[in-house]
XYZ file of N, CA and C in Angstrom:
249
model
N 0.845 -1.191 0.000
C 0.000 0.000 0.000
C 0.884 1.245 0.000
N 0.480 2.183 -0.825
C 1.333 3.397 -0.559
C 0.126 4.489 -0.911
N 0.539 5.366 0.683
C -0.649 6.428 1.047
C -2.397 6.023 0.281
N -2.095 4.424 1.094
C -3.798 4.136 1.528
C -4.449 3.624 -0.330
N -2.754 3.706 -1.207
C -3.743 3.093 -2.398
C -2.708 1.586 -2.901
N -2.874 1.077 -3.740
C -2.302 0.153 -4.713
C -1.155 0.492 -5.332
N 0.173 -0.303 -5.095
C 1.577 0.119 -5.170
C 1.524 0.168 -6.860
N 1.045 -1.232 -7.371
C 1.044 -0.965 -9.110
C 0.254 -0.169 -9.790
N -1.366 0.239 -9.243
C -2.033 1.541 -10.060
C -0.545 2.676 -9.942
N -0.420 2.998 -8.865
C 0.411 4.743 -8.486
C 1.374 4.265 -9.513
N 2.223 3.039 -9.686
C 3.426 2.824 -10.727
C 2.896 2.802 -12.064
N 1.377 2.617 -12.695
C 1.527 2.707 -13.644
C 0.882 4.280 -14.189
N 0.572 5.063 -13.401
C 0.380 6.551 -13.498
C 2.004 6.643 -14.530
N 3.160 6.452 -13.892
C 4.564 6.799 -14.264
C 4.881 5.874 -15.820
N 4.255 5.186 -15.765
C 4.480 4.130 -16.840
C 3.732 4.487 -18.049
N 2.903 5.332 -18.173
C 1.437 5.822 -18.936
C 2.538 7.189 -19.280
N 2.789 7.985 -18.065
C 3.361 9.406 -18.600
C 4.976 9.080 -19.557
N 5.755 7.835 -19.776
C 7.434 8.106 -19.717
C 7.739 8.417 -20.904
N 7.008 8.435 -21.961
C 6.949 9.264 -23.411
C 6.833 10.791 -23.397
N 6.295 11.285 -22.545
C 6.089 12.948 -22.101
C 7.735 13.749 -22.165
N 7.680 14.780 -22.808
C 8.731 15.287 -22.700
C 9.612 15.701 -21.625
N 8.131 16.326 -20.241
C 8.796 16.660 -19.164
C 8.537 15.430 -18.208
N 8.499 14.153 -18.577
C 9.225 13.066 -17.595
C 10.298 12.309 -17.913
N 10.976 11.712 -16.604
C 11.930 10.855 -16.442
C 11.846 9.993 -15.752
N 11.894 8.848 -16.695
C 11.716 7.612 -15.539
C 12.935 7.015 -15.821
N 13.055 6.908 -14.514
C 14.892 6.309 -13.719
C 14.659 5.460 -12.783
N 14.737 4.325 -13.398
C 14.594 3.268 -12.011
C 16.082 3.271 -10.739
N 15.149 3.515 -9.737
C 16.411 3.566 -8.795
C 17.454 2.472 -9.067
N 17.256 1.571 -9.445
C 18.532 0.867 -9.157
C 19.425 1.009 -10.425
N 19.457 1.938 -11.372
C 20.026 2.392 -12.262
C 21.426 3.182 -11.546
N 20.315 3.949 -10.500
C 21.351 5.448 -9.840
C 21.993 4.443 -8.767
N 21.707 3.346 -8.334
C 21.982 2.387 -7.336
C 23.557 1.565 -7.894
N 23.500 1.329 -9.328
C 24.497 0.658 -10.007
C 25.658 1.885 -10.156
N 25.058 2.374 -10.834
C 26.223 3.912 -11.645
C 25.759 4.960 -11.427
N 26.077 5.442 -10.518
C 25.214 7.283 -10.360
C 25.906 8.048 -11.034
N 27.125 7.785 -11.324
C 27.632 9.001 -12.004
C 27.487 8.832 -13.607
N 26.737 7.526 -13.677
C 26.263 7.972 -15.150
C 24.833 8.588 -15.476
N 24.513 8.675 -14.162
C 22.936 8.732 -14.523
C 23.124 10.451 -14.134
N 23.615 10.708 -13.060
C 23.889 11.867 -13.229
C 23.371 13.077 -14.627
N 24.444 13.090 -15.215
C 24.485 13.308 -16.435
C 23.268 13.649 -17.565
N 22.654 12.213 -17.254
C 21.367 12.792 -17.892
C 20.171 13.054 -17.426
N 20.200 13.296 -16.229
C 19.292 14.279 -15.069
C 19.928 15.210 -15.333
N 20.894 15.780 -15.428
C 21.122 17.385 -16.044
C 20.484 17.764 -17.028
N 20.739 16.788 -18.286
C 20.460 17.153 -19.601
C 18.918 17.547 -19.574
N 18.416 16.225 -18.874
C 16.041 16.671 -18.899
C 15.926 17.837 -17.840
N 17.139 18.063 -17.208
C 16.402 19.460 -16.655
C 17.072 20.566 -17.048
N 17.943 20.847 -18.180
C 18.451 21.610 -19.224
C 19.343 22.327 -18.225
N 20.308 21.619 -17.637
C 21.463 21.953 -16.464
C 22.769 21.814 -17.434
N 23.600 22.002 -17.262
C 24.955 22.218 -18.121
C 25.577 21.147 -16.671
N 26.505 20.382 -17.531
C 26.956 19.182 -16.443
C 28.094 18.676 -16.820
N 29.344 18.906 -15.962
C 30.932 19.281 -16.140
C 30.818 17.642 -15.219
N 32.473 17.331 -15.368
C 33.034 16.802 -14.519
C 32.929 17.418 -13.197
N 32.941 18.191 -12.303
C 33.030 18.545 -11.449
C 31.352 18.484 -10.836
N 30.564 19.031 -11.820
C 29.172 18.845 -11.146
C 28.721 17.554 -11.168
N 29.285 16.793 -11.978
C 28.883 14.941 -11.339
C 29.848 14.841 -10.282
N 31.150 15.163 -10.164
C 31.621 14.973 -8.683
C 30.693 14.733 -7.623
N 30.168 16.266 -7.412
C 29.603 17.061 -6.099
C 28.732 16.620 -6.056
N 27.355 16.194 -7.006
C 26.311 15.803 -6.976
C 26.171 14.319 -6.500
N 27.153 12.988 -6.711
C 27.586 12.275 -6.299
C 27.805 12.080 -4.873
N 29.203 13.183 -4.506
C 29.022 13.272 -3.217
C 27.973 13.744 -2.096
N 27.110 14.448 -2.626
C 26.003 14.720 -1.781
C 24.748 13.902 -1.896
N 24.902 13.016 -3.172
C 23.362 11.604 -2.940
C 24.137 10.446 -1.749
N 25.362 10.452 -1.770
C 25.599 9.439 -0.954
C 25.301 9.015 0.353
N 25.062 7.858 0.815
C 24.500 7.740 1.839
C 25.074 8.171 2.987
N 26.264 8.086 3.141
C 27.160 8.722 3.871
C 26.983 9.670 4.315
N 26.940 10.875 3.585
C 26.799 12.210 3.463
C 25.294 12.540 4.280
N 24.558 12.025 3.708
C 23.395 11.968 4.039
C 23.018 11.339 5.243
N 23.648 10.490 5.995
C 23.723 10.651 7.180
C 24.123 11.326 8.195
N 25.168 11.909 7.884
C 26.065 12.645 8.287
C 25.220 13.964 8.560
N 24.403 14.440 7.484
C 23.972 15.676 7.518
C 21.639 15.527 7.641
N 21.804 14.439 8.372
C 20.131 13.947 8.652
C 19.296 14.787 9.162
N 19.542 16.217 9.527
C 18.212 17.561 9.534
C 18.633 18.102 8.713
N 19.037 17.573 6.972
C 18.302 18.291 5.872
C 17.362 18.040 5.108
N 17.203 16.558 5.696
C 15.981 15.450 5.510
C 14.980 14.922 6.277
N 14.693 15.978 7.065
C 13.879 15.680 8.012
C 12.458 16.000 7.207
N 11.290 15.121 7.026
C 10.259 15.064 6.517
C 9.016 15.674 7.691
N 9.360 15.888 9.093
C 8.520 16.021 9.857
C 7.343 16.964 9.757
N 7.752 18.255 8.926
C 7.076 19.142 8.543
C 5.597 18.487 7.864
N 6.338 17.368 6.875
C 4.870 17.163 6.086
C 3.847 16.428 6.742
N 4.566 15.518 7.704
C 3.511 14.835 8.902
C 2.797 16.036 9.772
N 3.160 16.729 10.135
C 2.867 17.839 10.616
C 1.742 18.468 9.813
N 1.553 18.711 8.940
C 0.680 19.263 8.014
C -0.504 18.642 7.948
N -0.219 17.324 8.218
C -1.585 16.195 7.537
C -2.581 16.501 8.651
Protein backbone atom coordinates (compact mmCIF):
# COMPACT_ATOMS: atom_id res chain seq x y z
CA UNK A 1 0.00 0.00 0.00
CA UNK A 2 1.33 3.40 -0.56
CA UNK A 3 -0.65 6.43 1.05
CA UNK A 4 -3.80 4.14 1.53
CA UNK A 5 -3.74 3.09 -2.40
CA UNK A 6 -2.30 0.15 -4.71
CA UNK A 7 1.58 0.12 -5.17
CA UNK A 8 1.04 -0.97 -9.11
CA UNK A 9 -2.03 1.54 -10.06
CA UNK A 10 0.41 4.74 -8.49
CA UNK A 11 3.43 2.82 -10.73
CA UNK A 12 1.53 2.71 -13.64
CA UNK A 13 0.38 6.55 -13.50
CA UNK A 14 4.56 6.80 -14.26
CA UNK A 15 4.48 4.13 -16.84
CA UNK A 16 1.44 5.82 -18.94
CA UNK A 17 3.36 9.41 -18.60
CA UNK A 18 7.43 8.11 -19.72
CA UNK A 19 6.95 9.26 -23.41
CA UNK A 20 6.09 12.95 -22.10
CA UNK A 21 8.73 15.29 -22.70
CA UNK A 22 8.80 16.66 -19.16
CA UNK A 23 9.23 13.07 -17.60
CA UNK A 24 11.93 10.86 -16.44
CA UNK A 25 11.72 7.61 -15.54
CA UNK A 26 14.89 6.31 -13.72
CA UNK A 27 14.59 3.27 -12.01
CA UNK A 28 16.41 3.57 -8.80
CA UNK A 29 18.53 0.87 -9.16
CA UNK A 30 20.03 2.39 -12.26
CA UNK A 31 21.35 5.45 -9.84
CA UNK A 32 21.98 2.39 -7.34
CA UNK A 33 24.50 0.66 -10.01
CA UNK A 34 26.22 3.91 -11.65
CA UNK A 35 25.21 7.28 -10.36
CA UNK A 36 27.63 9.00 -12.00
CA UNK A 37 26.26 7.97 -15.15
CA UNK A 38 22.94 8.73 -14.52
CA UNK A 39 23.89 11.87 -13.23
CA UNK A 40 24.48 13.31 -16.43
CA UNK A 41 21.37 12.79 -17.89
CA UNK A 42 19.29 14.28 -15.07
CA UNK A 43 21.12 17.39 -16.04
CA UNK A 44 20.46 17.15 -19.60
CA UNK A 45 16.04 16.67 -18.90
CA UNK A 46 16.40 19.46 -16.65
CA UNK A 47 18.45 21.61 -19.22
CA UNK A 48 21.46 21.95 -16.46
CA UNK A 49 24.96 22.22 -18.12
CA UNK A 50 26.96 19.18 -16.44
CA UNK A 51 30.93 19.28 -16.14
CA UNK A 52 33.03 16.80 -14.52
CA UNK A 53 33.03 18.55 -11.45
CA UNK A 54 29.17 18.84 -11.15
CA UNK A 55 28.88 14.94 -11.34
CA UNK A 56 31.62 14.97 -8.68
CA UNK A 57 29.60 17.06 -6.10
CA UNK A 58 26.31 15.80 -6.98
CA UNK A 59 27.59 12.28 -6.30
CA UNK A 60 29.02 13.27 -3.22
CA UNK A 61 26.00 14.72 -1.78
CA UNK A 62 23.36 11.60 -2.94
CA UNK A 63 25.60 9.44 -0.95
CA UNK A 64 24.50 7.74 1.84
CA UNK A 65 27.16 8.72 3.87
CA UNK A 66 26.80 12.21 3.46
CA UNK A 67 23.40 11.97 4.04
CA UNK A 68 23.72 10.65 7.18
CA UNK A 69 26.07 12.65 8.29
CA UNK A 70 23.97 15.68 7.52
CA UNK A 71 20.13 13.95 8.65
CA UNK A 72 18.21 17.56 9.53
CA UNK A 73 18.30 18.29 5.87
CA UNK A 74 15.98 15.45 5.51
CA UNK A 75 13.88 15.68 8.01
CA UNK A 76 10.26 15.06 6.52
CA UNK A 77 8.52 16.02 9.86
CA UNK A 78 7.08 19.14 8.54
CA UNK A 79 4.87 17.16 6.09
CA UNK A 80 3.51 14.84 8.90
CA UNK A 81 2.87 17.84 10.62
CA UNK A 82 0.68 19.26 8.01
CA UNK A 83 -1.59 16.19 7.54
Amino acid sequence: SIWGGNYWEYMVEFYLCRNQSNVLCLPFEFMKDDLKAVIPKVATFMGVECDDALVEKVAELSHLDWMNKNEDKFNEGWFYEEQ
